Coordinates of C-alpha atoms (C1' of nucleotides) in Angstrom, one line a residue:
Chain A
M234 CA 84.4 96.9 144.3
K235 CA 82.8 99.8 142.6
L236 CA 80.4 100.2 139.7
S237 CA 81.8 102.8 137.3
K238 CA 79.9 105.9 136.3
K239 CA 80.1 104.5 132.7
S240 CA 78.3 101.3 133.7
D241 CA 75.9 103.1 135.8
Y242 CA 74.9 105.4 132.9
A243 CA 74.9 102.4 130.5
L244 CA 72.4 100.5 132.7
R245 CA 70.1 103.6 133.0
A246 CA 70.2 104.1 129.2
M247 CA 69.5 100.4 128.6
I248 CA 66.6 100.5 130.9
Y249 CA 65.3 103.6 129.2
L250 CA 65.6 101.8 125.8
S251 CA 64.1 98.7 127.1
M252 CA 61.0 100.6 128.3
Q253 CA 60.6 101.8 124.7
Y254 CA 61.4 98.5 123.0
K255 CA 59.7 98.1 119.6
K256 CA 58.8 101.8 119.5
G257 CA 61.5 102.8 117.0
A258 CA 64.8 104.5 117.4
I259 CA 65.5 106.8 120.3
Q260 CA 68.0 109.6 120.1
I261 CA 70.9 110.1 122.4
K262 CA 69.7 113.6 123.1
E263 CA 66.5 112.3 124.5
I264 CA 68.1 109.7 126.8
S265 CA 70.8 112.2 127.9
A266 CA 68.1 114.8 128.8
K267 CA 65.7 112.4 130.5
E268 CA 68.4 110.5 132.5
K269 CA 70.7 113.4 133.1
I270 CA 73.7 111.9 131.5
P271 CA 76.4 114.1 129.7
Q272 CA 75.5 113.7 126.1
K273 CA 79.0 113.3 124.7
F274 CA 79.8 110.7 127.3
L275 CA 76.7 108.8 126.6
E276 CA 77.6 108.9 122.9
N277 CA 80.7 106.9 123.6
I278 CA 78.9 104.5 125.8
L279 CA 76.1 103.7 123.3
L280 CA 78.8 103.3 120.6
V281 CA 80.4 100.5 122.6
L282 CA 77.1 98.8 123.2
R283 CA 76.4 98.9 119.5
K284 CA 79.8 97.5 118.6
V285 CA 79.2 94.5 120.9
G286 CA 75.8 93.8 119.3
I287 CA 73.6 94.9 122.2
L288 CA 72.2 97.9 120.3
N289 CA 71.3 98.8 116.7
S290 CA 71.7 102.3 115.4
K291 CA 70.2 104.4 112.6
I292 CA 72.2 107.3 111.3
G293 CA 70.7 110.5 110.0
L294 CA 67.5 112.4 110.5
N295 CA 65.1 110.6 112.8
G296 CA 67.9 108.2 113.6
G297 CA 68.8 106.9 117.0
Y298 CA 69.3 103.7 119.0
E299 CA 67.2 100.7 119.8
L300 CA 67.8 97.3 121.4
A301 CA 69.3 94.7 119.0
R302 CA 67.4 91.9 120.9
S303 CA 64.4 91.5 123.1
P304 CA 65.1 92.9 126.7
D305 CA 64.7 89.4 128.2
L306 CA 67.7 88.3 126.2
I307 CA 70.1 91.0 127.5
T308 CA 71.5 90.8 131.0
L309 CA 73.0 93.5 133.2
G310 CA 76.2 91.4 133.2
E311 CA 76.6 91.6 129.5
V312 CA 76.3 95.4 129.6
I313 CA 78.7 95.9 132.5
R314 CA 81.3 93.6 130.9
A315 CA 81.1 95.5 127.6
L316 CA 82.0 98.7 129.4
D317 CA 84.1 97.9 132.4
G318 CA 85.6 94.6 131.4
A319 CA 85.8 91.7 133.9
I320 CA 83.4 91.5 136.8
A321 CA 85.7 89.2 138.8
P322 CA 87.5 90.8 141.7
V323 CA 90.9 89.3 140.5
D324 CA 91.9 88.2 137.1
C325 CA 92.7 84.6 138.1
V326 CA 89.0 83.9 138.6
S327 CA 87.8 85.9 135.6
K328 CA 86.2 84.3 132.5
I329 CA 86.8 87.1 130.1
S330 CA 90.2 88.5 131.2
Y331 CA 91.7 85.4 132.9
K332 CA 95.3 85.5 133.9
P333 CA 96.8 82.8 136.1
C334 CA 98.3 84.0 139.4
S335 CA 101.6 82.5 140.5
E336 CA 100.3 79.5 142.5
E337 CA 96.7 79.3 141.3
V338 CA 95.9 75.8 142.2
T339 CA 96.4 76.2 145.9
C340 CA 96.0 79.9 146.5
V341 CA 93.4 80.1 149.3
I342 CA 92.5 83.7 148.4
R343 CA 91.6 82.6 145.0
G344 CA 89.0 80.3 146.5
V345 CA 87.2 83.1 148.2
M346 CA 87.4 85.4 145.2
L347 CA 85.9 82.7 143.1
D348 CA 83.0 82.5 145.5
I349 CA 82.5 86.2 145.3
R350 CA 82.7 86.3 141.5
N351 CA 80.1 83.6 141.4
A352 CA 77.9 85.4 143.8
I353 CA 78.1 88.6 141.7
T354 CA 77.6 86.9 138.4
D355 CA 74.7 84.9 139.8
V356 CA 72.9 88.2 140.2
L357 CA 74.1 90.1 137.1
D358 CA 74.0 87.3 134.6
R359 CA 70.4 86.2 135.6
M360 CA 69.0 89.7 135.7
T361 CA 67.7 90.8 132.3
F362 CA 66.4 94.2 131.2
A363 CA 62.9 92.7 131.0
D364 CA 63.2 92.1 134.7
M365 CA 64.3 95.7 135.2
C366 CA 61.3 96.9 133.2
S367 CA 59.0 94.9 135.5
R368 CA 60.5 96.5 138.5
V369 CA 60.1 100.0 137.0
K370 CA 56.5 99.2 136.2
D371 CA 56.0 98.0 139.8
S372 CA 57.3 101.3 141.0
M373 CA 55.1 103.2 138.7
E374 CA 52.0 101.4 140.0
K375 CA 52.9 102.1 143.5
K376 CA 53.3 105.7 142.5
E377 CA 49.7 105.8 141.2
T378 CA 48.4 104.5 144.5
G379 CA 50.5 107.2 146.1
V380 CA 53.1 105.0 147.6
L381 CA 56.2 105.6 145.6
T382 CA 57.7 107.7 142.8
Y383 CA 59.3 106.1 139.8
T384 CA 62.9 106.5 138.7
I385 CA 65.3 104.5 136.7
Chain B
M278 CA 84.7 95.4 140.8
K279 CA 88.3 94.8 141.6
L280 CA 90.3 93.9 144.7
S281 CA 93.1 96.4 145.2
K282 CA 96.7 95.3 145.5
K283 CA 96.6 96.8 148.9
S284 CA 93.8 94.6 150.1
D285 CA 95.3 91.6 148.4
Y286 CA 98.6 92.1 150.2
A287 CA 96.7 92.8 153.4
L288 CA 94.9 89.5 153.2
R289 CA 98.1 87.6 152.5
A290 CA 99.9 89.2 155.4
M291 CA 96.9 88.5 157.7
I292 CA 96.9 84.9 156.7
Y293 CA 100.6 84.7 157.3
L294 CA 100.1 86.2 160.8
S295 CA 97.2 84.0 161.5
M296 CA 99.2 80.9 160.8
Q297 CA 101.7 82.1 163.4
Y298 CA 99.1 83.2 165.9
K299 CA 100.3 83.1 169.6
K300 CA 103.9 82.5 168.4
G301 CA 105.1 86.1 169.2
A302 CA 105.7 89.1 167.0
I303 CA 106.5 88.7 163.4
Q304 CA 108.6 91.3 161.6
I305 CA 107.5 93.2 158.4
K306 CA 110.7 92.1 156.8
E307 CA 109.8 88.5 157.2
I308 CA 106.3 88.8 155.9
S309 CA 107.5 91.0 153.0
A310 CA 110.1 88.4 152.0
K311 CA 108.0 85.3 152.3
E312 CA 105.0 86.8 150.6
K313 CA 106.9 88.9 148.1
I314 CA 105.3 92.2 149.1
P315 CA 107.2 95.5 148.7
Q316 CA 108.4 96.1 152.3
K317 CA 107.6 99.9 152.5
F318 CA 104.2 99.3 151.0
L319 CA 103.5 96.6 153.5
E320 CA 104.6 98.9 156.3
N321 CA 101.8 101.3 155.4
I322 CA 99.3 98.5 155.2
L323 CA 100.1 97.0 158.6
L324 CA 100.1 100.4 160.1
V325 CA 96.5 100.8 159.1
L326 CA 95.5 97.4 160.4
R327 CA 97.0 98.3 163.7
K328 CA 95.2 101.6 163.9
V329 CA 91.8 100.0 163.4
G330 CA 92.7 97.4 166.1
I331 CA 93.2 94.3 164.0
L332 CA 96.9 94.1 164.8
N333 CA 99.2 94.8 167.8
S334 CA 102.7 96.0 167.3
K335 CA 105.9 95.9 169.3
I336 CA 108.6 98.5 168.5
G337 CA 112.3 97.8 168.8
L338 CA 114.6 94.8 168.7
N339 CA 112.6 91.6 168.3
G340 CA 109.5 93.7 167.7
G341 CA 107.0 93.2 165.0
Y342 CA 103.3 92.6 164.5
E343 CA 100.7 90.0 165.8
L344 CA 97.0 89.6 165.6
A345 CA 95.1 91.6 168.3
R346 CA 92.4 88.9 168.5
S347 CA 92.0 85.3 167.7
P348 CA 91.8 84.6 163.9
D349 CA 88.2 83.3 164.2
L350 CA 87.2 86.8 165.4
I351 CA 88.6 88.6 162.3
T352 CA 86.8 88.5 159.0
L353 CA 88.2 89.2 155.5
G354 CA 85.5 91.9 155.2
E355 CA 86.9 93.8 158.2
V356 CA 90.4 93.9 156.6
I357 CA 89.2 94.9 153.2
R358 CA 87.0 97.7 154.6
A359 CA 89.9 99.0 156.6
L360 CA 92.1 99.4 153.5
D361 CA 89.7 100.0 150.6
G362 CA 86.7 101.5 152.3
A363 CA 83.2 100.4 151.3
I364 CA 82.6 97.0 149.8
A365 CA 79.3 98.1 148.2
P366 CA 79.3 98.7 144.5
V367 CA 77.5 102.0 144.9
D368 CA 77.4 104.3 147.9
C369 CA 73.6 104.3 148.2
V370 CA 73.7 100.7 149.4
S371 CA 76.8 101.0 151.6
K372 CA 76.8 100.6 155.3
I373 CA 80.0 102.4 156.0
S374 CA 80.1 105.1 153.4
Y375 CA 76.4 105.5 152.7
K376 CA 75.2 108.4 150.6
P377 CA 71.7 108.6 149.3
C378 CA 71.3 108.8 145.5
S379 CA 68.7 111.2 144.0
E380 CA 65.7 108.9 144.0
E381 CA 66.8 106.1 146.3
V382 CA 63.4 104.8 147.3
T383 CA 62.4 103.7 143.8
C384 CA 65.7 103.4 141.9
V385 CA 65.6 100.0 140.3
I386 CA 69.3 99.8 139.9
R387 CA 69.7 100.3 143.6
G388 CA 67.8 97.1 144.2
V389 CA 70.2 95.0 142.2
M390 CA 73.2 96.7 143.7
L391 CA 71.8 95.9 147.1
D392 CA 71.6 92.2 146.1
I393 CA 75.2 92.3 145.0
R394 CA 76.4 94.0 148.1
N395 CA 74.7 91.4 150.2
A396 CA 76.1 88.6 148.1
I397 CA 79.6 89.9 148.6
T398 CA 79.4 90.7 152.2
D399 CA 77.7 87.3 152.8
V400 CA 81.1 85.8 151.8
L401 CA 83.5 88.3 153.2
D402 CA 81.9 88.9 156.6
R403 CA 81.4 85.2 157.3
M404 CA 84.9 84.1 156.3
T405 CA 87.4 84.4 159.1
F406 CA 91.1 84.1 159.1
A407 CA 90.7 80.9 161.1
D408 CA 88.8 79.5 158.1
M409 CA 91.6 80.6 155.8
C410 CA 94.1 78.8 158.0
S411 CA 92.1 75.6 157.7
R412 CA 92.1 76.0 154.0
V413 CA 95.9 76.5 154.0
K414 CA 96.4 73.4 156.1
D415 CA 94.2 71.4 153.8
S416 CA 96.4 72.4 150.9
M417 CA 99.5 71.5 152.9
E418 CA 98.1 68.1 153.6
K419 CA 97.4 67.5 150.0
K420 CA 100.9 68.6 149.3
E421 CA 102.3 65.9 151.6
T422 CA 100.3 63.3 149.8
G423 CA 101.7 64.7 146.6
V424 CA 98.6 66.3 145.3
L425 CA 99.1 70.0 145.8
T426 CA 101.5 72.7 146.8
Y427 CA 100.7 75.3 149.4
T428 CA 100.6 79.0 148.8
I429 CA 98.8 81.8 150.5
Chain C
dT75 C1' 70.1 118.6 95.3
dA76 C1' 70.7 121.2 99.5
dT77 C1' 70.2 121.2 104.3
dA78 C1' 69.5 119.8 108.7
dA79 C1' 69.9 116.1 111.9
dA80 C1' 71.7 112.4 113.6
dT81 C1' 75.4 108.9 114.5
dC82 C1' 80.5 107.8 114.0
dC83 C1' 85.2 108.2 115.3
dT84 C1' 89.6 109.6 117.2
dA85 C1' 92.0 112.1 120.1
dC86 C1' 92.7 114.9 124.0
dA87 C1' 92.6 116.5 129.1
dA88 C1' 91.8 117.2 133.9
dG89 C1' 91.4 115.0 138.1
dA90 C1' 91.3 111.1 141.2
dA91 C1' 92.9 106.7 142.6
dT92 C1' 96.4 103.2 142.8
dA93 C1' 100.8 101.5 143.8
dG94 C1' 104.9 102.3 145.6
dT95 C1' 109.2 105.1 147.5
dA96 C1' 111.9 108.1 150.7
dG97 C1' 113.7 109.6 154.7
dA98 C1' 113.7 111.1 159.2
dT99 C1' 111.8 110.0 164.1
dA100 C1' 110.9 107.3 168.2
dA101 C1' 110.9 103.3 171.0
dT102 C1' 112.9 99.1 172.6
dT103 C1' 116.3 95.6 173.7
dA104 C1' 120.6 93.6 174.5
Chain D
dT145 C1' 125.4 102.8 173.6
dA146 C1' 124.3 100.5 169.4
dA147 C1' 121.4 98.0 166.7
dT148 C1' 116.9 97.1 165.5
dT149 C1' 112.2 97.7 164.6
dA150 C1' 108.0 100.2 164.1
dT151 C1' 106.0 105.2 163.2
dC152 C1' 104.8 108.9 160.5
dT153 C1' 104.5 112.2 156.8
dA154 C1' 105.1 113.4 152.4
dC155 C1' 106.2 112.6 147.8
dT156 C1' 106.0 110.5 143.0
dA157 C1' 104.9 107.9 139.0
dT158 C1' 101.5 105.6 136.6
dT159 C1' 97.0 104.3 135.5
dC160 C1' 92.0 104.8 135.5
dT161 C1' 88.0 107.5 135.4
dT162 C1' 85.2 110.9 133.7
dG163 C1' 84.5 113.4 130.8
dT164 C1' 85.2 117.1 126.3
dA165 C1' 86.2 118.6 121.3
dG166 C1' 85.6 118.6 116.7
dG167 C1' 85.3 117.0 112.4
dA168 C1' 83.5 113.0 109.2
dT169 C1' 79.8 110.4 107.6
dT170 C1' 75.1 109.0 106.7
dT171 C1' 70.3 109.8 106.0
dA172 C1' 65.6 111.9 105.6
dT173 C1' 63.1 115.4 103.7
dA174 C1' 61.9 119.8 101.5

DNA sequence: TATAAATCCTACAAGAATAGTAGATAATTA
DNA sequence: TAATTATCTACTATTCTTGTAGGATTTATA
């Protein structure tokens, strides 16, 4: 039940890009430095996100990445699925990599796993990067009043 | 976010043993055959469950395993933690293998992961093997009326 | 048009985790 | 005593994770 490093990095990069939405292309190098993510690894991650249509890219000098849609139209679930595949704990309750188990109809474990899948996707498929930005801004405000420090 | 084969097998074996609670020791060989779990692999799994106090064992002729407590006092969460470790998607929101991340207090990803952890443990730490037995029996009844077949 | 800067793409590699196997030992019962 | 059953440690094969390497391609700008 673990979030992969890949997805973790992807979420951080996505939040970073969401915070800069509509401010032009941001380069891998910048994200990598600011978020302390190995640059070459991040390259692969952003490439995937572009291929599934979450990011747009611009090649060449002053190129970089930007969100393909508004942050409120991209959910954490979409990003995690793009990188790690299914969110469901077992394939027989997965939407995107569904495989029937031997006795699916009556398997009592399946029932529980379905509950868990729904609980997880309830969070991940509702939460957008716009929401994440709000949270970051909340943290930043608290920082100004001396309460907290901000981190993605 | 995957349930390991180990935990899957463990749950099946535990349900099997719960269905036979108070009927004496059940042998690995029987569980392995009925639930189609590699015997040697199951051996290791049941050994772990005994060491954490979920099962009792009896060595020798007519030996075997049985629940150490009533099925309504054992949760799925306890079993999964025994075999796979933490249920939390990241260590900084885990109870049993907690490790702080760099900027824990304000990390906005941590907030989401905490929600997910709570959603998962809400299901797994409430659901007991007595509940699972009820579900199995429900399935069996439906089978008798021709509606369903029963499987763990 | 040359050059530098950026993404694109494929392949590779080390290490860890997963899934399962092997075989000898110890305890118990009949 | 013989058969049976769990105990224990270690090993292995495969897959997944977490990266790294290096060249190809595209673009802006001087």
